[in-house]
CSV table of C-alpha atoms in Angstrom, one decimal:
chain,number,residue,atom,x,y,z
A,1,MET,CA,-21.0,-62.0,4.8
A,2,ILE,CA,-24.4,-60.6,6.5
A,3,GLN,CA,-23.1,-59.2,10.5
A,4,LEU,CA,-25.9,-60.3,12.8
A,5,LEU,CA,-24.6,-58.7,15.9
A,6,PRO,CA,-24.2,-55.2,17.0
A,7,GLN,CA,-20.6,-52.9,16.4
A,8,PRO,CA,-19.2,-52.3,20.0
A,9,PRO,CA,-18.9,-48.6,19.9
A,10,ARG,CA,-15.3,-47.7,19.1
A,11,SER,CA,-14.3,-44.7,21.2
A,12,LEU,CA,-13.0,-45.6,24.7
A,13,ARG,CA,-15.2,-43.7,26.4
A,14,ARG,CA,-18.2,-45.0,25.4
A,15,ARG,CA,-17.0,-48.6,26.1
A,16,LEU,CA,-16.1,-47.1,29.3
A,17,ILE,CA,-19.7,-46.1,30.1
A,18,LEU,CA,-20.9,-48.7,28.6
A,19,GLY,CA,-18.8,-51.3,30.4
A,20,VAL,CA,-20.0,-49.5,34.3
A,21,THR,CA,-23.1,-49.3,33.7
A,22,ILE,CA,-23.5,-52.9,32.7
A,23,LEU,CA,-21.8,-53.4,35.7
A,24,ALA,CA,-23.2,-51.3,37.8
A,25,THR,CA,-26.7,-52.8,36.2
A,26,ALA,CA,-25.7,-56.0,36.9
A,27,ALA,CA,-24.6,-55.5,40.3
A,28,VAL,CA,-27.9,-53.8,41.7
A,29,LEU,CA,-30.3,-56.3,39.7
A,30,ALA,CA,-28.4,-58.8,41.8
A,31,SER,CA,-29.0,-57.0,45.4
A,32,GLN,CA,-32.7,-56.0,44.3
A,33,ALA,CA,-33.0,-59.8,43.7
A,34,ILE,CA,-31.0,-61.3,46.8
A,35,GLY,CA,-33.6,-58.9,48.8
A,36,TYR,CA,-36.4,-59.3,47.5
A,37,MET,CA,-36.0,-63.3,48.3
A,38,VAL,CA,-34.8,-61.9,51.3
A,39,LEU,CA,-37.5,-60.3,52.3
A,40,GLN,CA,-40.3,-63.1,50.7
A,41,SER,CA,-38.6,-65.8,52.8
A,42,TRP,CA,-38.7,-64.2,55.5
A,43,LEU,CA,-42.2,-63.1,55.4
A,44,LEU,CA,-43.3,-67.0,54.2
A,45,ASP,CA,-41.7,-67.9,57.8
A,46,ARG,CA,-44.1,-65.3,59.9
A,47,VAL,CA,-46.8,-67.0,58.0
A,48,ASP,CA,-45.5,-70.5,59.1
A,49,GLU,CA,-44.7,-69.3,62.5
A,50,GLN,CA,-48.2,-68.6,63.0
A,51,LEU,CA,-49.0,-71.6,61.2
A,52,VAL,CA,-47.6,-73.6,63.5
A,53,GLU,CA,-48.5,-72.4,66.9
A,54,PHE,CA,-52.1,-72.1,65.7
A,55,HIS,CA,-54.3,-75.5,67.0
A,56,PRO,CA,-57.8,-75.6,66.3
A,57,PRO,CA,-59.7,-76.6,69.7
A,58,ALA,CA,-60.7,-80.0,70.4
A,59,PRO,CA,-64.4,-79.3,69.9
A,60,ALA,CA,-64.3,-77.8,66.7
A,61,PHE,CA,-63.9,-81.9,65.5
A,62,HIS,CA,-66.5,-83.0,67.0
A,63,ASP,CA,-68.6,-80.1,65.7
A,64,ALA,CA,-68.0,-80.5,62.3
A,65,LEU,CA,-68.8,-84.4,62.8
A,66,ASP,CA,-71.7,-82.9,64.2
A,67,GLY,CA,-72.5,-80.5,61.7
A,68,ILE,CA,-73.3,-77.4,64.3
A,69,LEU,CA,-69.9,-75.7,63.9
A,70,PRO,CA,-70.8,-71.7,64.4
A,71,ALA,CA,-71.4,-69.6,62.4
A,72,PRO,CA,-68.7,-66.8,61.6
A,73,GLY,CA,-68.7,-64.4,64.1
A,74,GLU,CA,-70.8,-66.4,66.4
A,75,ARG,CA,-67.4,-67.8,68.5
A,76,PRO,CA,-65.0,-65.0,67.5
A,77,ASP,CA,-62.5,-66.4,70.5
A,78,MET,CA,-62.4,-70.0,69.0
A,79,LEU,CA,-60.7,-68.9,65.1
A,80,PRO,CA,-57.6,-65.8,65.0
A,81,SER,CA,-58.7,-63.6,61.8
A,82,ASP,CA,-57.7,-64.7,58.6
A,83,PHE,CA,-57.4,-68.2,59.6
A,84,HIS,CA,-59.4,-71.5,57.7
A,85,VAL,CA,-59.9,-74.3,59.0
A,86,TYR,CA,-61.2,-77.6,56.6
A,87,PHE,CA,-61.7,-81.4,58.9
A,88,TYR,CA,-61.3,-84.8,57.6
A,89,ASP,CA,-63.1,-87.4,59.2
A,90,ALA,CA,-61.1,-90.5,60.2
A,91,SER,CA,-62.1,-92.2,56.2
A,92,GLY,CA,-59.9,-89.2,55.1
A,93,ARG,CA,-63.5,-87.3,53.3
A,94,ARG,CA,-63.8,-83.8,53.8
A,95,LEU,CA,-66.5,-82.6,55.3
A,96,ASN,CA,-68.8,-80.0,54.0
A,97,HIS,CA,-67.9,-77.5,57.5
A,98,SER,CA,-65.5,-75.8,58.1
A,99,LEU,CA,-64.0,-72.7,60.0
A,100,GLY,CA,-63.5,-68.9,58.4
A,101,SER,CA,-64.9,-65.9,56.9
A,102,GLU,CA,-65.8,-67.3,53.4
A,103,ALA,CA,-65.9,-63.6,51.7
A,104,LYS,CA,-62.5,-64.5,49.9
A,105,PRO,CA,-61.9,-67.9,47.1
A,106,GLY,CA,-60.2,-70.5,49.5
A,107,PRO,CA,-57.5,-72.5,48.9
A,108,GLN,CA,-57.6,-75.5,46.3
A,109,LEU,CA,-57.7,-78.6,48.6
A,110,ALA,CA,-58.3,-82.7,47.7
A,111,ASP,CA,-61.5,-84.3,48.8
A,112,GLU,CA,-59.5,-87.1,50.1
A,113,ALA,CA,-56.7,-87.0,52.7
A,114,GLN,CA,-53.9,-88.9,51.2
A,115,SER,CA,-55.0,-87.1,48.1
A,116,LEU,CA,-53.7,-83.7,50.3
A,117,GLY,CA,-49.8,-84.4,49.7
A,118,LEU,CA,-49.3,-82.9,53.2
A,119,ARG,CA,-46.9,-83.8,56.2
A,120,ASP,CA,-47.6,-82.9,59.7
A,121,GLY,CA,-45.0,-79.8,60.4
A,122,HIS,CA,-44.6,-79.1,56.9
A,123,PRO,CA,-46.3,-75.9,55.6
A,124,GLU,CA,-47.0,-75.3,51.8
A,125,THR,CA,-48.2,-73.5,49.3
A,126,VAL,CA,-51.3,-74.1,47.3
A,127,PRO,CA,-53.1,-71.9,45.0
A,128,ALA,CA,-56.8,-70.6,45.2
A,129,THR,CA,-59.6,-72.0,44.1
A,130,SER,CA,-60.3,-69.0,41.6
A,131,GLY,CA,-57.9,-66.0,40.9
A,132,ASP,CA,-54.1,-65.5,41.5
A,133,GLY,CA,-54.5,-65.9,45.0
A,134,ARG,CA,-52.4,-68.4,46.8
A,135,TRP,CA,-52.3,-69.6,50.6
A,136,ARG,CA,-50.5,-71.8,53.0
A,137,VAL,CA,-51.1,-74.6,54.6
A,138,LEU,CA,-51.0,-77.0,57.2
A,139,LEU,CA,-51.9,-80.4,57.9
A,140,ASN,CA,-53.3,-81.2,61.7
A,141,PRO,CA,-54.3,-84.3,63.1
A,142,GLY,CA,-57.0,-84.6,65.5
A,143,PRO,CA,-59.0,-87.2,67.5
A,144,GLU,CA,-60.4,-89.9,66.7
A,145,GLY,CA,-58.6,-90.3,63.1
A,146,THR,CA,-60.0,-86.9,62.2
A,147,SER,CA,-57.3,-84.2,60.6
A,148,ALA,CA,-57.6,-80.4,60.0
A,149,VAL,CA,-55.6,-78.0,57.6
A,150,VAL,CA,-55.2,-75.0,58.5
A,151,THR,CA,-54.7,-72.1,56.1
A,152,LEU,CA,-53.6,-68.8,55.8
A,153,PRO,CA,-53.8,-66.5,52.7
A,154,LEU,CA,-50.6,-65.3,51.2
A,155,ASP,CA,-52.2,-61.5,50.1
A,156,THR,CA,-49.7,-59.8,52.4
A,157,VAL,CA,-46.9,-61.4,51.5
A,158,ASP,CA,-47.8,-61.1,47.9
A,159,GLY,CA,-48.7,-57.6,48.0
A,160,ALA,CA,-45.4,-56.3,50.0
A,161,ALA,CA,-43.7,-58.8,47.2
A,162,SER,CA,-45.8,-56.3,44.3
A,163,LYS,CA,-44.2,-53.1,45.7
A,164,ILE,CA,-40.5,-53.8,46.3
A,165,LEU,CA,-41.0,-55.1,42.8
A,166,TRP,CA,-42.4,-51.8,41.4
A,167,LEU,CA,-39.8,-50.1,44.3
A,168,ASN,CA,-36.7,-52.0,42.8
A,169,ALA,CA,-37.8,-51.7,38.8
A,170,VAL,CA,-37.6,-47.6,40.0
A,171,LEU,CA,-35.1,-47.7,41.9
A,172,LEU,CA,-33.4,-49.6,38.5
A,173,ALA,CA,-34.4,-46.9,35.6
A,174,VAL,CA,-33.1,-43.7,38.6
A,175,THR,CA,-29.7,-46.1,38.6
A,176,LEU,CA,-29.5,-46.5,35.1
A,177,VAL,CA,-30.2,-42.8,34.8
A,178,ALA,CA,-27.7,-41.8,37.2
A,179,LEU,CA,-24.7,-43.8,36.0
A,180,LEU,CA,-25.2,-41.9,32.2
A,181,ALA,CA,-25.3,-39.2,33.2
A,182,LEU,CA,-22.8,-39.0,36.5
A,183,GLY,CA,-20.9,-41.9,34.1
A,184,ARG,CA,-19.7,-39.7,31.5
A,185,TRP,CA,-18.9,-36.6,34.0
A,186,VAL,CA,-16.3,-39.5,35.9
A,187,VAL,CA,-15.0,-41.3,32.4
A,188,ARG,CA,-14.5,-37.4,31.2
A,189,LEU,CA,-12.9,-36.6,34.0
A,190,GLY,CA,-10.3,-40.1,34.5
A,191,LEU,CA,-9.6,-39.8,31.3
A,192,MET,CA,-8.4,-35.9,30.5
A,193,PRO,CA,-4.9,-37.1,31.5
A,194,LEU,CA,-5.4,-39.0,28.0
A,195,THR,CA,-7.0,-35.5,26.1
A,196,ARG,CA,-4.3,-33.9,27.3
A,197,MET,CA,-1.7,-35.8,25.6
A,198,GLU,CA,-4.0,-36.5,22.6
A,199,SER,CA,-3.7,-32.0,22.3
A,200,THR,CA,0.0,-32.7,22.9
A,201,ALA,CA,0.6,-35.3,20.2
A,202,GLN,CA,-1.7,-33.8,18.0
A,203,ASP,CA,0.9,-30.7,18.2
A,204,ILE,CA,3.4,-32.5,17.8
A,205,THR,CA,2.4,-34.4,14.2
A,206,GLU,CA,2.1,-30.3,13.5
A,207,GLY,CA,5.9,-29.7,14.2
A,208,ARG,CA,6.1,-28.1,17.3
A,209,LEU,CA,8.8,-31.0,18.5
A,210,ASP,CA,9.8,-29.1,21.2
A,211,LEU,CA,6.4,-30.5,23.7
A,212,ARG,CA,6.3,-32.6,25.8
A,213,LEU,CA,2.8,-34.7,27.7
A,214,PRO,CA,2.8,-33.2,31.2
A,215,ASP,CA,1.2,-35.8,33.0
A,216,THR,CA,4.5,-37.7,34.4
A,217,ASP,CA,3.2,-39.2,37.2
A,218,PRO,CA,5.1,-42.2,37.9
A,219,ARG,CA,2.4,-43.0,40.4
A,220,THR,CA,-0.4,-43.7,37.7
A,221,GLU,CA,-0.7,-45.3,34.5
A,222,ILE,CA,-1.2,-42.9,32.4
A,223,GLY,CA,2.2,-40.8,34.1
A,224,ARG,CA,4.0,-43.6,33.5
A,225,LEU,CA,2.9,-43.8,30.2
A,226,SER,CA,3.9,-40.2,29.1
A,227,ARG,CA,7.0,-40.4,30.9
A,228,VAL,CA,8.1,-43.3,29.0
A,229,LEU,CA,6.5,-41.4,25.5
A,230,ASN,CA,8.3,-38.3,26.8
A,231,SER,CA,11.7,-40.3,26.7
A,232,MET,CA,11.2,-41.6,22.8
A,233,LEU,CA,10.3,-38.2,21.8
A,234,ASP,CA,13.7,-37.0,23.2
A,235,ARG,CA,15.6,-39.8,21.6
A,236,LEU,CA,13.9,-39.4,18.4
A,237,GLN,CA,13.8,-35.3,18.3
A,238,LYS,CA,17.7,-36.2,19.0
A,239,ALA,CA,17.9,-38.8,16.2
A,240,LEU,CA,15.9,-36.2,13.5
A,241,LEU,CA,18.7,-32.6,15.0
A,242,ALA,CA,21.5,-35.6,14.9
A,243,ARG,CA,19.7,-36.6,10.6
A,244,GLU,CA,19.8,-32.8,10.1
A,245,THR,CA,23.3,-32.6,11.2
A,246,SER,CA,24.6,-35.4,9.4
A,247,GLU,CA,22.8,-33.7,6.2
A,248,ALA,CA,24.2,-30.4,6.3
A,249,ARG,CA,27.8,-31.3,7.4
A,250,LEU,CA,27.1,-33.9,4.1
A,251,ARG,CA,26.0,-30.8,2.3
A,252,ARG,CA,28.9,-28.7,3.4
A,253,PHE,CA,31.6,-31.4,2.7
A,254,VAL,CA,30.5,-32.0,-0.5
A,255,ALA,CA,30.6,-28.6,-1.7
A,256,ASP,CA,33.8,-28.0,0.7
A,257,ALA,CA,34.8,-31.1,-1.6
A,258,GLY,CA,33.8,-29.6,-4.9
A,259,HIS,CA,35.2,-26.1,-3.8
A,260,GLU,CA,38.6,-27.5,-3.4
A,261,LEU,CA,39.0,-29.5,-7.0
A,262,ARG,CA,37.4,-26.9,-8.4
A,263,THR,CA,40.3,-24.4,-7.7
A,264,PRO,CA,43.6,-27.0,-9.5
A,265,LEU,CA,41.2,-28.4,-11.4
A,266,THR,CA,40.8,-24.7,-13.3
A,267,ALA,CA,44.8,-24.1,-13.1
A,268,ILE,CA,45.3,-27.3,-14.6
A,269,GLN,CA,42.8,-26.6,-17.2
A,270,GLY,CA,43.9,-22.8,-17.7
A,271,TYR,CA,47.7,-24.0,-18.4
A,272,ALA,CA,46.9,-27.4,-20.2
A,273,GLN,CA,45.2,-25.0,-22.8
A,274,LEU,CA,48.0,-22.4,-23.0
A,275,ALA,CA,50.5,-25.7,-23.4
A,276,LEU,CA,48.0,-27.1,-26.3
A,277,ARG,CA,48.3,-23.6,-28.0
A,278,THR,CA,49.5,-23.9,-31.7
A,279,GLU,CA,51.2,-20.6,-31.8
A,280,ARG,CA,54.9,-21.1,-30.7
A,281,ARG,CA,55.5,-20.8,-27.3
A,282,PRO,CA,58.8,-20.3,-25.6
A,283,ALA,CA,60.3,-23.2,-24.2
A,284,GLN,CA,60.5,-22.0,-20.3
A,285,GLU,CA,57.2,-20.5,-20.6
A,286,LEU,CA,56.0,-24.5,-22.1
A,287,LYS,CA,58.0,-25.5,-19.0
A,288,GLU,CA,56.0,-23.2,-16.5
A,289,ALA,CA,52.6,-24.1,-17.2
A,290,ASN,CA,53.8,-28.1,-17.6
A,291,ARG,CA,55.2,-27.3,-13.9
A,292,PHE,CA,51.8,-26.2,-12.6
A,293,ILE,CA,50.4,-28.9,-14.0
A,294,ALA,CA,52.0,-31.1,-12.4
A,295,GLN,CA,52.1,-29.3,-9.2
A,296,ASN,CA,47.9,-28.9,-8.9
A,297,ALA,CA,47.9,-32.6,-9.9
A,298,GLU,CA,49.4,-33.5,-7.4
A,299,ARG,CA,47.4,-31.0,-5.2
A,300,MET,CA,44.8,-32.9,-6.6
A,301,SER,CA,45.8,-36.7,-5.8
A,302,LEU,CA,47.0,-36.0,-2.1
A,303,LEU,CA,43.1,-34.0,-2.2
A,304,VAL,CA,42.2,-37.3,-3.1
A,305,ASP,CA,43.9,-39.0,-1.0
A,306,ASP,CA,42.9,-37.6,2.4
A,307,LEU,CA,39.0,-38.3,1.1
A,308,GLN,CA,39.8,-41.7,0.4
A,309,LEU,CA,41.2,-42.0,4.3
A,310,LEU,CA,38.4,-40.1,5.6
A,311,ALA,CA,35.5,-42.3,3.9
A,312,THR,CA,37.8,-45.6,5.4
A,313,LEU,CA,37.9,-43.7,8.5
A,314,ASP,CA,34.5,-43.4,8.5
A,315,LYS,CA,33.1,-46.6,7.2
A,316,GLU,CA,35.1,-49.6,8.3
A,317,PRO,CA,38.2,-48.1,10.2
A,318,TYR,CA,41.0,-51.3,10.1
A,319,TYR,CA,44.6,-50.8,13.1
A,320,ARG,CA,47.0,-52.3,13.6
A,321,LYS,CA,46.9,-53.6,17.3
A,322,GLU,CA,50.5,-53.7,18.9
A,323,ARG,CA,52.1,-52.1,21.9
A,324,VAL,CA,53.1,-48.9,21.1
A,325,ASP,CA,56.0,-46.8,23.0
A,326,LEU,CA,55.1,-43.4,22.7
A,327,LEU,CA,58.5,-41.9,23.9
A,328,SER,CA,60.1,-43.6,20.9
A,329,LEU,CA,57.3,-42.7,18.0
A,330,ALA,CA,57.3,-38.8,19.6
A,331,ALA,CA,61.1,-38.6,19.0
A,332,ASP,CA,61.4,-40.4,15.8
A,333,ALA,CA,59.1,-37.2,14.4
A,334,VAL,CA,60.6,-34.8,16.4
A,335,SER,CA,64.0,-35.4,15.0
A,336,ALA,CA,62.8,-36.0,11.0
A,337,THR,CA,60.9,-33.0,11.7
A,338,ALA,CA,64.1,-31.1,13.1
A,339,ALA,CA,66.2,-33.0,10.3
A,340,HIS,CA,64.9,-30.4,7.2
A,341,CYS,CA,62.7,-27.8,9.8
A,342,ALA,CA,65.9,-25.4,10.9
A,343,SER,CA,63.3,-22.7,11.6
A,344,HIS,CA,61.5,-23.5,14.8
A,345,PRO,CA,63.3,-25.2,17.1
A,346,ILE,CA,61.6,-28.5,18.8
A,347,GLY,CA,62.4,-30.1,21.9
A,348,LEU,CA,61.5,-33.2,23.8
A,349,VAL,CA,60.5,-33.5,27.4
A,350,PRO,CA,58.6,-34.9,30.1
A,351,LEU,CA,55.0,-34.1,30.1
A,352,HIS,CA,55.5,-32.2,33.3
A,353,ASN,CA,58.0,-30.3,32.6
A,354,THR,CA,56.4,-27.0,32.9
A,355,ALA,CA,59.8,-25.2,32.1
A,356,ALA,CA,60.2,-26.7,28.9
A,357,ASP,CA,63.7,-27.9,29.1
A,358,PRO,CA,64.9,-28.7,25.4
A,359,THR,CA,67.5,-31.1,26.5
A,360,GLY,CA,64.9,-33.1,28.4
A,361,ALA,CA,67.3,-33.6,31.6
A,362,GLU,CA,64.3,-35.0,33.5
A,363,GLU,CA,63.6,-38.6,33.3
A,364,PHE,CA,60.3,-39.6,31.0
A,365,ASP,CA,57.8,-41.8,31.9
A,366,VAL,CA,57.5,-45.5,30.4
A,367,ALA,CA,54.3,-43.8,28.5
A,368,GLU,CA,52.5,-47.1,25.9
A,369,THR,CA,49.3,-47.8,24.4
A,370,VAL,CA,48.0,-50.6,22.1
A,371,GLY,CA,47.3,-49.8,18.8
A,372,ASP,CA,48.6,-48.8,15.2
A,373,PRO,CA,51.7,-47.3,14.9
A,374,HIS,CA,52.0,-46.2,11.6
A,375,ARG,CA,48.0,-43.9,12.0
A,376,LEU,CA,49.6,-42.6,15.5
A,377,ARG,CA,52.7,-41.6,13.7
A,378,GLN,CA,50.4,-39.7,10.9
A,379,ILE,CA,48.4,-37.8,14.1
A,380,LEU,CA,52.2,-36.4,15.3
A,381,GLU,CA,53.4,-35.6,11.8
A,382,ASN,CA,50.2,-33.6,11.5
A,383,LEU,CA,50.6,-31.9,14.9
A,384,LEU,CA,54.1,-31.0,13.9
A,385,SER,CA,53.7,-29.7,10.4
A,386,ASN,CA,50.8,-27.7,12.2
A,387,ALA,CA,53.2,-26.1,13.9
A,388,ARG,CA,55.4,-25.5,11.6
A,389,ILE,CA,53.4,-23.8,8.6
A,390,HIS,CA,51.0,-22.1,10.9
A,391,THR,CA,53.2,-19.9,13.3
A,392,PRO,CA,56.4,-17.2,12.5
A,393,HIS,CA,60.0,-18.4,11.7
A,394,GLY,CA,61.8,-18.7,15.1
A,395,THR,CA,58.7,-20.1,16.9
A,396,ARG,CA,59.9,-22.6,19.5
A,397,VAL,CA,57.6,-26.2,19.3
A,398,HIS,CA,57.9,-28.6,22.6
A,399,VAL,CA,56.8,-31.9,22.0
A,400,ARG,CA,56.4,-32.8,25.6
A,401,VAL,CA,54.9,-37.2,26.7
A,402,GLY,CA,54.0,-38.8,29.3
A,403,THR,CA,51.4,-40.3,31.9
A,404,THR,CA,48.7,-38.9,34.1
A,405,GLU,CA,44.8,-39.9,34.8
A,406,ALA,CA,42.0,-38.2,32.6
A,407,GLY,CA,40.4,-35.1,34.6
A,408,SER,CA,39.4,-32.1,33.8
A,409,GLY,CA,43.5,-30.6,35.0
A,410,THR,CA,45.3,-32.8,32.8
A,411,GLY,CA,42.9,-34.1,29.8
A,412,GLY,CA,40.9,-36.8,28.5
A,413,THR,CA,37.8,-34.8,29.7
A,414,ASP,CA,35.9,-31.5,28.7
A,415,ARG,CA,36.1,-28.3,30.2
A,416,PRO,CA,35.7,-24.8,29.4
A,417,GLY,CA,38.3,-23.3,26.9
A,418,ARG,CA,39.3,-27.0,26.2
A,419,PHE,CA,38.1,-28.3,22.2
A,420,SER,CA,37.7,-31.4,20.7
A,421,ALA,CA,35.4,-33.3,18.3
A,422,SER,CA,35.3,-36.5,20.4
A,423,PRO,CA,33.7,-37.7,23.8
A,424,SER,CA,35.6,-37.2,27.2
A,425,LEU,CA,36.9,-40.3,28.3
A,426,ALA,CA,36.1,-42.0,31.7
A,427,GLU,CA,37.4,-40.1,35.0
A,428,HIS,CA,40.7,-41.6,36.4
A,429,LEU,CA,41.5,-43.3,33.0
A,430,PRO,CA,45.5,-44.1,33.3
A,431,VAL,CA,46.5,-42.3,30.0
A,432,SER,CA,49.9,-42.1,27.5
A,433,VAL,CA,49.7,-39.0,26.3
A,434,ILE,CA,51.5,-36.9,23.5
A,435,GLU,CA,51.4,-33.1,23.7
A,436,VAL,CA,52.6,-30.0,21.0
A,437,ALA,CA,52.7,-26.7,22.0
A,438,ASP,CA,54.2,-24.0,20.8
A,439,GLU,CA,54.7,-20.3,21.7
A,440,GLY,CA,52.9,-18.6,18.4
A,441,PRO,CA,49.9,-16.9,17.8
A,442,GLY,CA,47.3,-19.4,19.3
A,443,LEU,CA,43.5,-19.2,18.0
A,444,GLU,CA,40.2,-17.4,18.4
A,445,PRO,CA,37.9,-19.8,20.2
A,446,ALA,CA,35.5,-19.4,17.6
A,447,ASP,CA,37.7,-20.8,15.4
A,448,ALA,CA,39.2,-23.0,18.1
A,449,GLU,CA,35.6,-24.7,18.0
A,450,LEU,CA,35.9,-25.7,14.7
A,451,VAL,CA,39.4,-26.6,13.8
A,452,PHE,CA,38.4,-29.9,13.8
A,453,GLU,CA,35.9,-29.6,11.1
A,454,ARG,CA,36.9,-31.1,7.7
A,455,PHE,CA,37.3,-28.1,5.6
A,456,TYR,CA,38.1,-26.0,7.5
A,457,ARG,CA,41.1,-23.2,8.0
A,458,ALA,CA,41.5,-20.6,10.1
A,459,ASP,CA,43.7,-18.4,7.3
A,460,PRO,CA,42.7,-20.2,4.1
A,461,ALA,CA,44.9,-18.3,2.1
A,462,ARG,CA,48.2,-18.9,4.1
A,463,SER,CA,46.7,-22.6,3.9
A,464,ARG,CA,46.6,-22.9,0.4
A,465,LEU,CA,49.6,-21.6,-0.3
A,466,HIS,CA,51.0,-24.1,1.5
A,467,GLY,CA,49.1,-27.2,0.2
A,468,GLY,CA,46.6,-28.2,2.8
A,469,SER,CA,43.4,-29.0,2.7
A,470,GLY,CA,41.9,-28.5,6.1
A,471,LEU,CA,42.0,-32.6,6.5
A,472,GLY,CA,44.4,-32.8,8.3
A,473,LEU,CA,42.9,-32.5,11.8
A,474,ALA,CA,39.4,-34.0,11.4
A,475,ILE,CA,41.8,-37.5,9.8
A,476,ALA,CA,44.1,-36.7,13.4
A,477,ALA,CA,41.1,-36.6,15.4
A,478,THR,CA,39.0,-39.7,13.5
A,479,ILE,CA,42.3,-41.7,14.0
A,480,ALA,CA,42.7,-41.0,17.4
A,481,GLU,CA,39.1,-41.9,18.7
A,482,GLY,CA,39.4,-45.1,16.8
A,483,HIS,CA,42.1,-45.9,19.3
A,484,GLY,CA,39.7,-45.4,21.9
A,485,GLY,CA,40.8,-41.5,22.7
A,486,ARG,CA,41.3,-38.2,21.5
A,487,LEU,CA,42.3,-35.4,20.3
A,488,GLU,CA,41.9,-31.9,22.1
A,489,LEU,CA,43.3,-28.6,21.5
A,490,GLU,CA,43.5,-25.9,24.3
A,491,THR,CA,44.3,-22.0,22.5
A,492,THR,CA,45.0,-18.4,23.9
A,493,PRO,CA,45.2,-15.4,21.6
A,494,GLY,CA,48.9,-14.4,22.1
A,495,ASN,CA,49.7,-17.3,24.2
A,496,GLY,CA,50.3,-20.3,21.7
A,497,CYS,CA,48.6,-24.1,21.1
A,498,THR,CA,48.5,-27.2,22.5
A,499,PHE,CA,47.1,-30.1,21.2
A,500,ARG,CA,46.9,-33.0,23.0
A,501,LEU,CA,46.8,-36.4,22.0
A,502,VAL,CA,45.6,-38.6,24.9
A,503,LEU,CA,45.4,-42.4,24.7
A,504,PRO,CA,44.3,-44.9,26.9
A,505,GLU,CA,47.7,-46.4,28.9
A,506,ALA,CA,48.7,-50.3,27.6
A,507,THR,CA,48.3,-52.4,31.0
A,508,PHE,CA,50.3,-55.5,31.9
A,509,GLY,CA,50.1,-58.1,30.3
A,510,GLN,CA,47.4,-56.6,28.2
A,511,ASP,CA,47.1,-58.8,24.7
A,512,PRO,CA,47.6,-56.3,22.1
A,513,ARG,CA,45.3,-57.9,19.7
């Protein structure tokens, strides 16, 4: 298809310059046209005033009828300069005698008065008998049915209009040149923020993601656009960082899982090869090999169960919704742990009993929440198991249960020295709390910061000895966050560890569903 119309300029700067130039040119042309028409109308009105004010003297009519009009220059007081008067007799026929100079071509007038098309008191414009001249004519009645046509040349009007047209053309050309020159400078200055945005965006695309658009004045359109784009860039950068962190965690998770599974698999493979050897082996040696195979298979089974549970909790966690009495839950967990662990004295006390009275003589708060009792019991069992495994024999463990409000001094929010993998709860939110505190050696801050990471161990060798996989606290933190709460740790080297399970308190009349 043949394109007939020219393509508009694609550059925004060129389009703005072209648009401004066209609009300014149209405005200049309009103002010049209006000025030209006003000037011409004013000059024409001045000529009409002269025609209306002039009346030929009565003797001139008689002289014209008698054919004895004075020659030009004989009666200077009879006719002003530039005027020309033509006479018509009573029958409407134009007389051969007229007043005025014959130096320039006169107006084109009909020989009969009826053919003039003039009305008394209404001037009209007629062309000259030759050339481009024009005349302004006015019909004046005379005595005895005669009439006269008073005329004035429009040379002055046409000359002034011609000069104005030339002056307007020169001004228009100068204006166009000035608009193109100044318009480029003004548009370039106005688009400077966009140029800076373009340069910054180019740098961002080259990998400098920390850069931001400089012009953020909310009073301007470009400033508001920059603020929106900066906000979008912040979110994109956070999303990219989160993605990179997630990918790094996934790679580390896969590597750790492979490492954890490789150890029991290697042991199973070795003992299986030992049991399958053809030469005769003592029964005790074969029994020992089978025991190690079963032990490592059980360890692998537990690890796979933990991995499957984590995957389920991450993807589509399902928790029962029922009212849970945390005091009864803690009492059952403490009783079950104390029954098979006499090496670590465990006491159940109210949350605000700072003396840690093992008799629990003080009154307990009614600490309730809405959730899955089986999963919450799993958290407590994991915390008590960690306190038993990772502290020396004879270390006292205190389980505290009560209610409070979320805050920096009570728990549920972040503060220095408090570690958690879950976000903070709202300040002053009513919460139910279970604390598991031990009087063991505690953890270093570097270990405490990573204790909720998957497969992390502060003491890998000792954890492996007891069959731990480093997933227990990660599972516990995920369950707590799924219940709208969080699991947190406060510890200092030499002063033990305090794991705190903070859950939203069940309000009166709350539907457990």
